[in-house]
Amino acid sequence: MAILKQDQEFDADIITGKVIGIASDMVLHDSGFHFHQTKAQLLYAPSGCMTVTTSDRQFVLPPFRMLWIPAHEVHRVNFRNMVAYRSIYFDESYAESHMRTGLKVLHVNALLKEIIERICFWGWTAPDRNKENILSVFWDEMITAPEEKLALIMPQDRRLKKIVENWTLRLSIPPMLTNLGKEIGAVEKTISRIFKKETGLSYQEWRQQWRLQRSIELLVEGNSIGEVAYVLDFSSDSAFIEFFKKHTGSTPLQYLMKNE
């Protein structure tokens, strides 16, 4: 069985097999922080958008990105709208024989998309010769897939814990520095020092990267440019478009079209 219902429990670590694929259409999901003791994981959604948070970073996974998660890597998966969830688990030793790498976001081309879809709907039996041939092509594509660099380092300071959790769950957005200081009861210099030390970015730079990640989510979920600009507190649609183009090299529409 490979198709799971939203509320169905699943533990890859208790299933024997070097390749286990699952597929599910889900909405409003929060996996909580967890890790897999015996399995590496490939996480992907052909439609919808996922947010993945690790112990120190946050990633956004639109339909043209996938996340390689080695065994033992702590992570949390969140999404709010409908997502075509796809996940492939690989026995740790088998995975390491092909992918000796840490946590990595990779671009998904058309061939990889089709192969991932095929594997996720396989039965959980030992691969036959045909499946082994498909896996051979899969690993060839994985090894050469371009890496995506849109990771956001998350601050760890205890004073920010609650508000960062709200940002992760998309219950609020990072405000201007002055307003953040008032909200958590800290002076602006202290906040700036925390962010520079823990993320390598000034708070304003970090906030812009957060807004960029969130804008990609909102666009993939089908929101208009005007809606995204409003949600993320841009002064106008054109201001958002200029911001997006500055950070990605493309307008929002161009960005989505070139990655289809």
C-alpha atoms as an extended CHARMM CRD file, in Angstrom:
* protein
*
       260  EXT
         1         1  MET       CA              0.0000000000        0.0000000000        0.0000000000  PROA      1               0.0000000000
         2         2  ALA       CA              1.3340000000        3.4460000000       -0.9000000000  PROA      2               0.0000000000
         3         3  ILE       CA             -1.6790000000        5.8000000000       -0.6770000000  PROA      3               0.0000000000
         4         4  LEU       CA             -2.2690000000        7.1560000000        2.8360000000  PROA      4               0.0000000000
         5         5  LYS       CA             -5.2270000000        8.9970000000        4.2990000000  PROA      5               0.0000000000
         6         6  GLN       CA             -4.5020000000       12.3090000000        6.0260000000  PROA      6               0.0000000000
         7         7  ASP       CA             -4.9350000000       11.0300000000        9.5860000000  PROA      7               0.0000000000
         8         8  GLN       CA             -3.3760000000        7.6190000000        8.9920000000  PROA      8               0.0000000000
         9         9  GLU       CA             -0.3310000000        6.9210000000       11.1530000000  PROA      9               0.0000000000
        10        10  PHE       CA              2.8690000000        5.9410000000        9.3860000000  PROA      10              0.0000000000
        11        11  ASP       CA              6.3240000000        5.0530000000       10.6960000000  PROA      11              0.0000000000
        12        12  ALA       CA              8.9110000000        4.3570000000        8.0120000000  PROA      12              0.0000000000
        13        13  ASP       CA             11.3960000000        2.9980000000       10.5440000000  PROA      13              0.0000000000
        14        14  ILE       CA              9.3080000000       -0.0940000000       11.3040000000  PROA      14              0.0000000000
        15        15  ILE       CA              8.8880000000       -1.0520000000        7.6410000000  PROA      15              0.0000000000
        16        16  THR       CA             11.4650000000       -3.3470000000        6.1050000000  PROA      16              0.0000000000
        17        17  GLY       CA             12.5590000000       -2.4540000000        2.6010000000  PROA      17              0.0000000000
        18        18  LYS       CA             15.2220000000       -0.4050000000        0.9010000000  PROA      18              0.0000000000
        19        19  VAL       CA             12.7000000000        1.8360000000       -0.9230000000  PROA      19              0.0000000000
        20        20  ILE       CA              9.3080000000        2.8050000000        0.5330000000  PROA      20              0.0000000000
        21        21  GLY       CA              7.1450000000        5.3680000000       -1.2620000000  PROA      21              0.0000000000
        22        22  ILE       CA              3.9610000000        7.0030000000       -0.0030000000  PROA      22              0.0000000000
        23        23  ALA       CA              1.4610000000        9.4400000000       -1.5150000000  PROA      23              0.0000000000
        24        24  SER       CA             -1.3370000000       11.4260000000        0.0510000000  PROA      24              0.0000000000
        25        25  ASP       CA             -3.4530000000       14.5070000000       -0.6060000000  PROA      25              0.0000000000
        26        26  MET       CA             -3.4210000000       16.4640000000        2.6480000000  PROA      26              0.0000000000
        27        27  VAL       CA             -4.3110000000       19.8810000000        4.0450000000  PROA      27              0.0000000000
        28        28  LEU       CA             -3.4280000000       21.7600000000        7.2550000000  PROA      28              0.0000000000
        29        29  HSD       CA             -0.6390000000       19.4160000000        8.2510000000  PROA      29              0.0000000000
        30        30  ASP       CA              1.9670000000       19.7710000000       11.0130000000  PROA      30              0.0000000000
        31        31  SER       CA              4.2130000000       16.7480000000       11.4970000000  PROA      31              0.0000000000
        32        32  GLY       CA              5.9240000000       18.1310000000       14.5850000000  PROA      32              0.0000000000
        33        33  PHE       CA              9.6840000000       17.7830000000       15.0150000000  PROA      33              0.0000000000
        34        34  HSD       CA             10.8310000000       14.2030000000       14.4390000000  PROA      34              0.0000000000
        35        35  PHE       CA             13.5660000000       12.1580000000       12.7790000000  PROA      35              0.0000000000
        36        36  HSD       CA             13.9600000000        8.7710000000       11.1390000000  PROA      36              0.0000000000
        37        37  GLN       CA             16.4160000000        6.3880000000       12.7430000000  PROA      37              0.0000000000
        38        38  THR       CA             16.9280000000        3.9740000000        9.8510000000  PROA      38              0.0000000000
        39        39  LYS       CA             15.7110000000        5.8240000000        6.7570000000  PROA      39              0.0000000000
        40        40  ALA       CA             16.7840000000        8.7430000000        4.6030000000  PROA      40              0.0000000000
        41        41  GLN       CA             13.8510000000       10.6460000000        3.1020000000  PROA      41              0.0000000000
        42        42  LEU       CA             13.0520000000       12.4780000000       -0.1140000000  PROA      42              0.0000000000
        43        43  LEU       CA             10.2250000000       14.9730000000        0.3560000000  PROA      43              0.0000000000
        44        44  TYR       CA              8.3420000000       16.4550000000       -2.5970000000  PROA      44              0.0000000000
        45        45  ALA       CA              4.9380000000       17.8540000000       -3.6210000000  PROA      45              0.0000000000
        46        46  PRO       CA              3.9330000000       17.9880000000       -7.3220000000  PROA      46              0.0000000000
        47        47  SER       CA              1.2360000000       20.4940000000       -6.3430000000  PROA      47              0.0000000000
        48        48  GLY       CA              0.9400000000       22.7700000000       -3.3420000000  PROA      48              0.0000000000
        49        49  CYS       CA              3.7580000000       24.0720000000       -1.1800000000  PROA      49              0.0000000000
        50        50  MET       CA              5.4090000000       22.7340000000        1.9810000000  PROA      50              0.0000000000
        51        51  THR       CA              7.4760000000       24.4620000000        4.6520000000  PROA      51              0.0000000000
        52        52  VAL       CA             10.1640000000       22.3360000000        6.2830000000  PROA      52              0.0000000000
        53        53  THR       CA             11.9260000000       23.4310000000        9.4530000000  PROA      53              0.0000000000
        54        54  THR       CA             15.0150000000       21.6930000000       10.8220000000  PROA      54              0.0000000000
        55        55  SER       CA             16.8520000000       22.3580000000       14.0690000000  PROA      55              0.0000000000
        56        56  ASP       CA             18.2400000000       25.6030000000       12.6460000000  PROA      56              0.0000000000
        57        57  ARG       CA             16.8810000000       26.2480000000        9.1460000000  PROA      57              0.0000000000
        58        58  GLN       CA             13.6630000000       26.7240000000        7.2150000000  PROA      58              0.0000000000
        59        59  PHE       CA             13.0010000000       25.6610000000        3.6250000000  PROA      59              0.0000000000
        60        60  VAL       CA             10.1130000000       26.2630000000        1.2460000000  PROA      60              0.0000000000
        61        61  LEU       CA              9.2950000000       23.4580000000       -1.1910000000  PROA      61              0.0000000000
        62        62  PRO       CA              7.1560000000       24.5260000000       -4.1610000000  PROA      62              0.0000000000
        63        63  PRO       CA              6.4670000000       21.9250000000       -6.8990000000  PROA      63              0.0000000000
        64        64  PHE       CA              9.8680000000       22.4260000000       -8.5240000000  PROA      64              0.0000000000
        65        65  ARG       CA             11.8900000000       21.6950000000       -5.3770000000  PROA      65              0.0000000000
        66        66  MET       CA             12.4990000000       18.5880000000       -3.3030000000  PROA      66              0.0000000000
        67        67  LEU       CA             14.3230000000       18.0750000000       -0.0240000000  PROA      67              0.0000000000
        68        68  TRP       CA             16.8190000000       15.3080000000        0.6720000000  PROA      68              0.0000000000
        69        69  ILE       CA             16.7780000000       14.4810000000        4.4010000000  PROA      69              0.0000000000
        70        70  PRO       CA             19.4730000000       12.1020000000        5.7160000000  PROA      70              0.0000000000
        71        71  ALA       CA             18.6220000000        9.6630000000        8.4900000000  PROA      71              0.0000000000
        72        72  HSD       CA             18.7150000000       11.1650000000       12.0140000000  PROA      72              0.0000000000
        73        73  GLU       CA             18.0670000000       14.7260000000       10.7330000000  PROA      73              0.0000000000
        74        74  VAL       CA             15.4450000000       16.4270000000       12.9170000000  PROA      74              0.0000000000
        75        75  HSD       CA             12.7490000000       18.1080000000       10.8230000000  PROA      75              0.0000000000
        76        76  ARG       CA              9.1670000000       19.3580000000       10.8330000000  PROA      76              0.0000000000
        77        77  VAL       CA              6.7850000000       19.6210000000        7.8720000000  PROA      77              0.0000000000
        78        78  ASN       CA              4.0150000000       22.2220000000        7.7280000000  PROA      78              0.0000000000
        79        79  PHE       CA              1.4740000000       23.2360000000        5.1340000000  PROA      79              0.0000000000
        80        80  ARG       CA             -1.8490000000       25.0150000000        5.2190000000  PROA      80              0.0000000000
        81        81  ASN       CA             -3.5420000000       24.4190000000        1.8850000000  PROA      81              0.0000000000
        82        82  MET       CA             -4.0520000000       21.2640000000       -0.1740000000  PROA      82              0.0000000000
        83        83  VAL       CA             -0.7680000000       19.5290000000       -0.9590000000  PROA      83              0.0000000000
        84        84  ALA       CA             -0.0890000000       16.4310000000       -3.0540000000  PROA      84              0.0000000000
        85        85  TYR       CA              2.3490000000       14.9640000000       -0.5450000000  PROA      85              0.0000000000
        86        86  ARG       CA              5.0110000000       12.5790000000       -1.8620000000  PROA      86              0.0000000000
        87        87  SER       CA              7.6910000000       10.9690000000        0.2690000000  PROA      87              0.0000000000
        88        88  ILE       CA             10.2180000000        8.2430000000       -0.4560000000  PROA      88              0.0000000000
        89        89  TYR       CA             12.1510000000        6.5380000000        2.3310000000  PROA      89              0.0000000000
        90        90  PHE       CA             15.4330000000        4.7810000000        1.6340000000  PROA      90              0.0000000000
        91        91  ASP       CA             17.2060000000        2.3190000000        3.8840000000  PROA      91              0.0000000000
        92        92  GLU       CA             20.0800000000        4.2890000000        5.3960000000  PROA      92              0.0000000000
        93        93  SER       CA             22.9300000000        2.1330000000        4.0510000000  PROA      93              0.0000000000
        94        94  TYR       CA             21.3230000000        1.9730000000        0.5910000000  PROA      94              0.0000000000
        95        95  ALA       CA             20.8540000000        5.7640000000        0.5470000000  PROA      95              0.0000000000
        96        96  GLU       CA             24.4320000000        6.4440000000        1.6050000000  PROA      96              0.0000000000
        97        97  SER       CA             25.7480000000        4.2500000000       -1.2020000000  PROA      97              0.0000000000
        98        98  HSD       CA             24.1970000000        6.7220000000       -3.6670000000  PROA      98              0.0000000000
        99        99  MET       CA             23.8590000000       10.0820000000       -1.8720000000  PROA      99              0.0000000000
       100       100  ARG       CA             26.6610000000       10.9490000000        0.5230000000  PROA      100             0.0000000000
       101       101  THR       CA             25.3310000000       14.3700000000        1.3970000000  PROA      101             0.0000000000
       102       102  GLY       CA             23.6350000000       16.2660000000        4.1650000000  PROA      102             0.0000000000
       103       103  LEU       CA             20.3440000000       18.1200000000        4.0770000000  PROA      103             0.0000000000
       104       104  LYS       CA             19.9120000000       19.5370000000        0.5840000000  PROA      104             0.0000000000
       105       105  VAL       CA             17.2160000000       21.2010000000       -1.5440000000  PROA      105             0.0000000000
       106       106  LEU       CA             17.3240000000       20.0950000000       -5.1740000000  PROA      106             0.0000000000
       107       107  HSD       CA             15.5620000000       21.1940000000       -8.3480000000  PROA      107             0.0000000000
       108       108  VAL       CA             12.9970000000       18.7560000000       -9.7630000000  PROA      108             0.0000000000
       109       109  ASN       CA             13.0230000000       18.3840000000      -13.5440000000  PROA      109             0.0000000000
       110       110  ALA       CA             10.2520000000       16.7290000000      -15.5530000000  PROA      110             0.0000000000
       111       111  LEU       CA             11.9350000000       13.3080000000      -15.5500000000  PROA      111             0.0000000000
       112       112  LEU       CA             12.5310000000       13.2780000000      -11.8030000000  PROA      112             0.0000000000
       113       113  LYS       CA              8.9360000000       14.3500000000      -11.2360000000  PROA      113             0.0000000000
       114       114  GLU       CA              7.6440000000       11.3500000000      -13.1590000000  PROA      114             0.0000000000
       115       115  ILE       CA             10.0440000000        8.9130000000      -11.5040000000  PROA      115             0.0000000000
       116       116  ILE       CA              9.1720000000       10.1380000000       -8.0050000000  PROA      116             0.0000000000
       117       117  GLU       CA              5.4900000000        9.7560000000       -8.8280000000  PROA      117             0.0000000000
       118       118  ARG       CA              6.0800000000        6.2160000000      -10.0520000000  PROA      118             0.0000000000
       119       119  ILE       CA              8.0270000000        5.1750000000       -6.9600000000  PROA      119             0.0000000000
       120       120  CYS       CA              5.4760000000        6.6680000000       -4.5730000000  PROA      120             0.0000000000
       121       121  PHE       CA              2.7580000000        4.4340000000       -6.0140000000  PROA      121             0.0000000000
       122       122  TRP       CA              4.7930000000        1.2210000000       -5.9730000000  PROA      122             0.0000000000
       123       123  GLY       CA              3.8470000000       -1.5790000000       -3.6570000000  PROA      123             0.0000000000
       124       124  TRP       CA              6.1750000000       -2.1560000000       -0.6970000000  PROA      124             0.0000000000
       125       125  THR       CA              7.8260000000       -5.2380000000       -2.1420000000  PROA      125             0.0000000000
       126       126  ALA       CA             11.4450000000       -5.8130000000       -3.1110000000  PROA      126             0.0000000000
       127       127  PRO       CA             12.2060000000       -4.0320000000       -6.4160000000  PROA      127             0.0000000000
       128       128  ASP       CA             12.1960000000       -6.2760000000       -9.4800000000  PROA      128             0.0000000000
       129       129  ARG       CA             14.4660000000       -5.7390000000      -12.4960000000  PROA      129             0.0000000000
       130       130  ASN       CA             12.1930000000       -3.0840000000      -14.0170000000  PROA      130             0.0000000000
       131       131  LYS       CA             12.0780000000       -1.1390000000      -10.7520000000  PROA      131             0.0000000000
       132       132  GLU       CA             15.8450000000       -1.4380000000      -10.3530000000  PROA      132             0.0000000000
       133       133  ASN       CA             16.2760000000        0.0880000000      -13.8030000000  PROA      133             0.0000000000
       134       134  ILE       CA             14.0160000000        2.9900000000      -12.8390000000  PROA      134             0.0000000000
       135       135  LEU       CA             15.9530000000        3.4670000000       -9.5980000000  PROA      135             0.0000000000
       136       136  SER       CA             19.1900000000        3.5630000000      -11.5650000000  PROA      136             0.0000000000
       137       137  VAL       CA             17.8700000000        6.4710000000      -13.6500000000  PROA      137             0.0000000000
       138       138  PHE       CA             16.5150000000        8.0900000000      -10.4810000000  PROA      138             0.0000000000
       139       139  TRP       CA             19.9380000000        8.1400000000       -8.8100000000  PROA      139             0.0000000000
       140       140  ASP       CA             21.6030000000        9.4430000000      -11.9750000000  PROA      140             0.0000000000
       141       141  GLU       CA             19.1520000000       12.3650000000      -11.9990000000  PROA      141             0.0000000000
       142       142  MET       CA             19.4590000000       12.9640000000       -8.2590000000  PROA      142             0.0000000000
       143       143  ILE       CA             23.2420000000       13.2070000000       -8.3860000000  PROA      143             0.0000000000
       144       144  THR       CA             23.1440000000       15.8240000000      -11.1600000000  PROA      144             0.0000000000
       145       145  ALA       CA             20.0950000000       17.7850000000       -9.9290000000  PROA      145             0.0000000000
       146       146  PRO       CA             20.9720000000       21.4680000000       -9.3320000000  PROA      146             0.0000000000
       147       147  GLU       CA             20.9830000000       22.5210000000       -5.6920000000  PROA      147             0.0000000000
       148       148  GLU       CA             18.6580000000       25.3440000000       -4.6340000000  PROA      148             0.0000000000
       149       149  LYS       CA             20.0350000000       27.8650000000       -2.1370000000  PROA      149             0.0000000000
       150       150  LEU       CA             16.9430000000       29.4160000000       -0.5490000000  PROA      150             0.0000000000
       151       151  ALA       CA             17.4350000000       28.2700000000        3.0480000000  PROA      151             0.0000000000
       152       152  LEU       CA             16.6720000000       30.5900000000        5.9530000000  PROA      152             0.0000000000
       153       153  ILE       CA             18.6370000000       30.1850000000        9.1910000000  PROA      153             0.0000000000
       154       154  MET       CA             16.2770000000       30.4630000000       12.1620000000  PROA      154             0.0000000000
       155       155  PRO       CA             17.1530000000       32.3460000000       15.3750000000  PROA      155             0.0000000000
       156       156  GLN       CA             17.3280000000       30.2080000000       18.5190000000  PROA      156             0.0000000000
       157       157  ASP       CA             17.2350000000       32.8150000000       21.2980000000  PROA      157             0.0000000000
       158       158  ARG       CA             14.6330000000       31.9190000000       23.9390000000  PROA      158             0.0000000000
       159       159  ARG       CA             13.1750000000       35.4420000000       23.8920000000  PROA      159             0.0000000000
       160       160  LEU       CA             12.1260000000       34.8770000000       20.2900000000  PROA      160             0.0000000000
       161       161  LYS       CA             10.8500000000       31.3070000000       20.6740000000  PROA      161             0.0000000000
       162       162  LYS       CA              7.1180000000       32.0310000000       20.8050000000  PROA      162             0.0000000000
       163       163  ILE       CA              7.0420000000       34.6130000000       18.0430000000  PROA      163             0.0000000000
       164       164  VAL       CA              9.2730000000       32.5130000000       15.7620000000  PROA      164             0.0000000000
       165       165  GLU       CA              6.8400000000       29.6300000000       16.2520000000  PROA      165             0.0000000000
       166       166  ASN       CA              4.0120000000       31.9140000000       15.1160000000  PROA      166             0.0000000000
       167       167  TRP       CA              6.0520000000       32.8610000000       12.0490000000  PROA      167             0.0000000000
       168       168  THR       CA              6.6920000000       29.1890000000       11.2950000000  PROA      168             0.0000000000
       169       169  LEU       CA              2.9760000000       28.4160000000       11.5320000000  PROA      169             0.0000000000
       170       170  ARG       CA              2.2170000000       31.5360000000        9.4540000000  PROA      170             0.0000000000
       171       171  LEU       CA              0.0450000000       32.9610000000       12.2300000000  PROA      171             0.0000000000
       172       172  SER       CA              1.8520000000       36.2810000000       11.8890000000  PROA      172             0.0000000000
       173       173  ILE       CA              4.6090000000       37.8630000000        9.8140000000  PROA      173             0.0000000000
       174       174  PRO       CA              7.8970000000       39.3730000000       11.0400000000  PROA      174             0.0000000000
       175       175  PRO       CA              7.1440000000       43.0590000000       11.7420000000  PROA      175             0.0000000000
       176       176  MET       CA              9.4180000000       46.0490000000       11.3930000000  PROA      176             0.0000000000
       177       177  LEU       CA             12.2640000000       46.0620000000       13.9230000000  PROA      177             0.0000000000
       178       178  THR       CA             10.7030000000       48.7750000000       16.0990000000  PROA      178             0.0000000000
       179       179  ASN       CA              7.4560000000       46.8310000000       16.4450000000  PROA      179             0.0000000000
       180       180  LEU       CA              9.2860000000       43.5740000000       17.1510000000  PROA      180             0.0000000000
       181       181  GLY       CA             11.1610000000       45.2540000000       19.9840000000  PROA      181             0.0000000000
       182       182  LYS       CA              7.9020000000       46.3700000000       21.5460000000  PROA      182             0.0000000000
       183       183  GLU       CA              6.3610000000       42.9360000000       21.1000000000  PROA      183             0.0000000000
       184       184  ILE       CA              9.0860000000       40.9600000000       22.8550000000  PROA      184             0.0000000000
       185       185  GLY       CA             10.2460000000       43.6730000000       25.2460000000  PROA      185             0.0000000000
       186       186  ALA       CA             13.7840000000       44.0850000000       23.9440000000  PROA      186             0.0000000000
       187       187  VAL       CA             15.6700000000       47.0580000000       22.5790000000  PROA      187             0.0000000000
       188       188  GLU       CA             16.3910000000       47.1790000000       18.8480000000  PROA      188             0.0000000000
       189       189  LYS       CA             20.1580000000       46.8580000000       19.3240000000  PROA      189             0.0000000000
       190       190  THR       CA             19.6850000000       43.6290000000       21.2760000000  PROA      190             0.0000000000
       191       191  ILE       CA             17.4560000000       42.1360000000       18.5680000000  PROA      191             0.0000000000
       192       192  SER       CA             19.8790000000       43.1840000000       15.8480000000  PROA      192             0.0000000000
       193       193  ARG       CA             22.7640000000       41.5990000000       17.7330000000  PROA      193             0.0000000000
       194       194  ILE       CA             20.8140000000       38.3360000000       18.2120000000  PROA      194             0.0000000000
       195       195  PHE       CA             19.9610000000       38.0230000000       14.5250000000  PROA      195             0.0000000000
       196       196  LYS       CA             23.4570000000       38.8810000000       13.3140000000  PROA      196             0.0000000000
       197       197  LYS       CA             25.0220000000       36.3620000000       15.6950000000  PROA      197             0.0000000000
       198       198  GLU       CA             22.5570000000       33.5130000000       15.1350000000  PROA      198             0.0000000000
       199       199  THR       CA             21.6170000000       33.8900000000       11.4590000000  PROA      199             0.0000000000
       200       200  GLY       CA             24.4810000000       35.8690000000        9.9180000000  PROA      200             0.0000000000
       201       201  LEU       CA             21.9580000000       38.4600000000        8.6960000000  PROA      201             0.0000000000
       202       202  SER       CA             20.6960000000       41.7360000000       10.0540000000  PROA      202             0.0000000000
       203       203  TYR       CA             17.0780000000       41.5740000000       11.1720000000  PROA      203             0.0000000000
       204       204  GLN       CA             15.9550000000       43.5430000000        8.1150000000  PROA      204             0.0000000000
       205       205  GLU       CA             17.8340000000       41.1990000000        5.7680000000  PROA      205             0.0000000000
       206       206  TRP       CA             16.3930000000       38.1650000000        7.5640000000  PROA      206             0.0000000000
       207       207  ARG       CA             12.8740000000       39.5960000000        7.4210000000  PROA      207             0.0000000000
       208       208  GLN       CA             13.2010000000       40.1140000000        3.6700000000  PROA      208             0.0000000000
       209       209  GLN       CA             14.2760000000       36.5110000000        3.1750000000  PROA      209             0.0000000000
       210       210  TRP       CA             11.3250000000       35.3240000000        5.2550000000  PROA      210             0.0000000000
       211       211  ARG       CA              8.9680000000       37.4270000000        3.1420000000  PROA      211             0.0000000000
       212       212  LEU       CA             10.5080000000       35.9890000000       -0.0190000000  PROA      212             0.0000000000
       213       213  GLN       CA              9.9360000000       32.4170000000        1.1570000000  PROA      213             0.0000000000
       214       214  ARG       CA              6.3860000000       33.2230000000        2.2070000000  PROA      214             0.0000000000
       215       215  SER       CA              5.6680000000       34.9680000000       -1.0850000000  PROA      215             0.0000000000
       216       216  ILE       CA              6.6680000000       31.8200000000       -2.9970000000  PROA      216             0.0000000000
       217       217  GLU       CA              4.2880000000       29.7830000000       -0.8440000000  PROA      217             0.0000000000
       218       218  LEU       CA              1.4330000000       32.2080000000       -1.3900000000  PROA      218             0.0000000000
       219       219  LEU       CA              1.9990000000       32.3840000000       -5.1560000000  PROA      219             0.0000000000
       220       220  VAL       CA              2.1240000000       28.5920000000       -5.5010000000  PROA      220             0.0000000000
       221       221  GLU       CA             -1.0870000000       28.3600000000       -3.4650000000  PROA      221             0.0000000000
       222       222  GLY       CA             -2.8000000000       30.4560000000       -6.1420000000  PROA      222             0.0000000000
       223       223  ASN       CA             -2.8820000000       33.9060000000       -4.5480000000  PROA      223             0.0000000000
       224       224  SER       CA             -2.7430000000       36.9250000000       -6.8480000000  PROA      224             0.0000000000
       225       225  ILE       CA              0.1080000000       39.4160000000       -6.7830000000  PROA      225             0.0000000000
       226       226  GLY       CA             -2.2020000000       41.9160000000       -5.1030000000  PROA      226             0.0000000000
       227       227  GLU       CA             -3.1410000000       39.4210000000       -2.3950000000  PROA      227             0.0000000000
       228       228  VAL       CA              0.4940000000       38.5180000000       -1.7240000000  PROA      228             0.0000000000
       229       229  ALA       CA              1.5040000000       42.1840000000       -1.5670000000  PROA      229             0.0000000000
       230       230  TYR       CA             -1.2750000000       42.8470000000        0.9400000000  PROA      230             0.0000000000
       231       231  VAL       CA             -0.5400000000       39.8410000000        3.1850000000  PROA      231             0.0000000000
       232       232  LEU       CA              3.1690000000       40.6730000000        3.3340000000  PROA      232             0.0000000000
       233       233  ASP       CA              2.6940000000       44.4000000000        3.9700000000  PROA      233             0.0000000000
       234       234  PHE       CA              4.1380000000       45.7780000000        0.7440000000  PROA      234             0.0000000000
       235       235  SER       CA              3.1310000000       49.3370000000       -0.0850000000  PROA      235             0.0000000000
       236       236  SER       CA              1.8980000000       48.3610000000       -3.5620000000  PROA      236             0.0000000000
       237       237  ASP       CA              1.7830000000       45.5270000000       -6.0880000000  PROA      237             0.0000000000
       238       238  SER       CA              4.6720000000       47.0940000000       -7.9940000000  PROA      238             0.0000000000
       239       239  ALA       CA              6.7650000000       47.3150000000       -4.8140000000  PROA      239             0.0000000000
       240       240  PHE       CA              6.2820000000       43.5750000000       -4.2740000000  PROA      240             0.0000000000
       241       241  ILE       CA              7.1440000000       42.7740000000       -7.8990000000  PROA      241             0.0000000000
       242       242  GLU       CA             10.3520000000       44.8090000000       -7.6730000000  PROA      242             0.0000000000
       243       243  PHE       CA             11.2590000000       43.1250000000       -4.3850000000  PROA      243             0.0000000000
       244       244  PHE       CA             10.6590000000       39.6570000000       -5.8540000000  PROA      244             0.0000000000
       245       245  LYS       CA             12.6310000000       40.4310000000       -9.0110000000  PROA      245             0.0000000000
       246       246  LYS       CA             15.5510000000       41.7780000000       -6.9860000000  PROA      246             0.0000000000
       247       247  HSD       CA             15.8400000000       38.5270000000       -5.0190000000  PROA      247             0.0000000000
       248       248  THR       CA             15.0520000000       35.9600000000       -7.7410000000  PROA      248             0.0000000000
       249       249  GLY       CA             15.9470000000       37.6850000000      -11.0070000000  PROA      249             0.0000000000
       250       250  SER       CA             12.3860000000       37.1420000000      -12.2720000000  PROA      250             0.0000000000
       251       251  THR       CA              8.9420000000       38.6260000000      -11.8230000000  PROA      251             0.0000000000
       252       252  PRO       CA              6.5660000000       36.3910000000       -9.8340000000  PROA      252             0.0000000000
       253       253  LEU       CA              4.8350000000       35.2050000000      -13.0080000000  PROA      253             0.0000000000
       254       254  GLN       CA              8.1280000000       34.5010000000      -14.7850000000  PROA      254             0.0000000000
       255       255  TYR       CA              9.4210000000       32.6330000000      -11.7440000000  PROA      255             0.0000000000
       256       256  LEU       CA              6.4360000000       30.3020000000      -11.6510000000  PROA      256             0.0000000000
       257       257  MET       CA              6.3260000000       29.7580000000      -15.4140000000  PROA      257             0.0000000000
       258       258  LYS       CA             10.0100000000       28.9310000000      -15.8390000000  PROA      258             0.0000000000
       259       259  ASN       CA              9.7750000000       26.3180000000      -13.0890000000  PROA      259             0.0000000000
       260       260  GLU       CA              6.6760000000       24.5340000000      -14.3640000000  PROA      260             0.0000000000
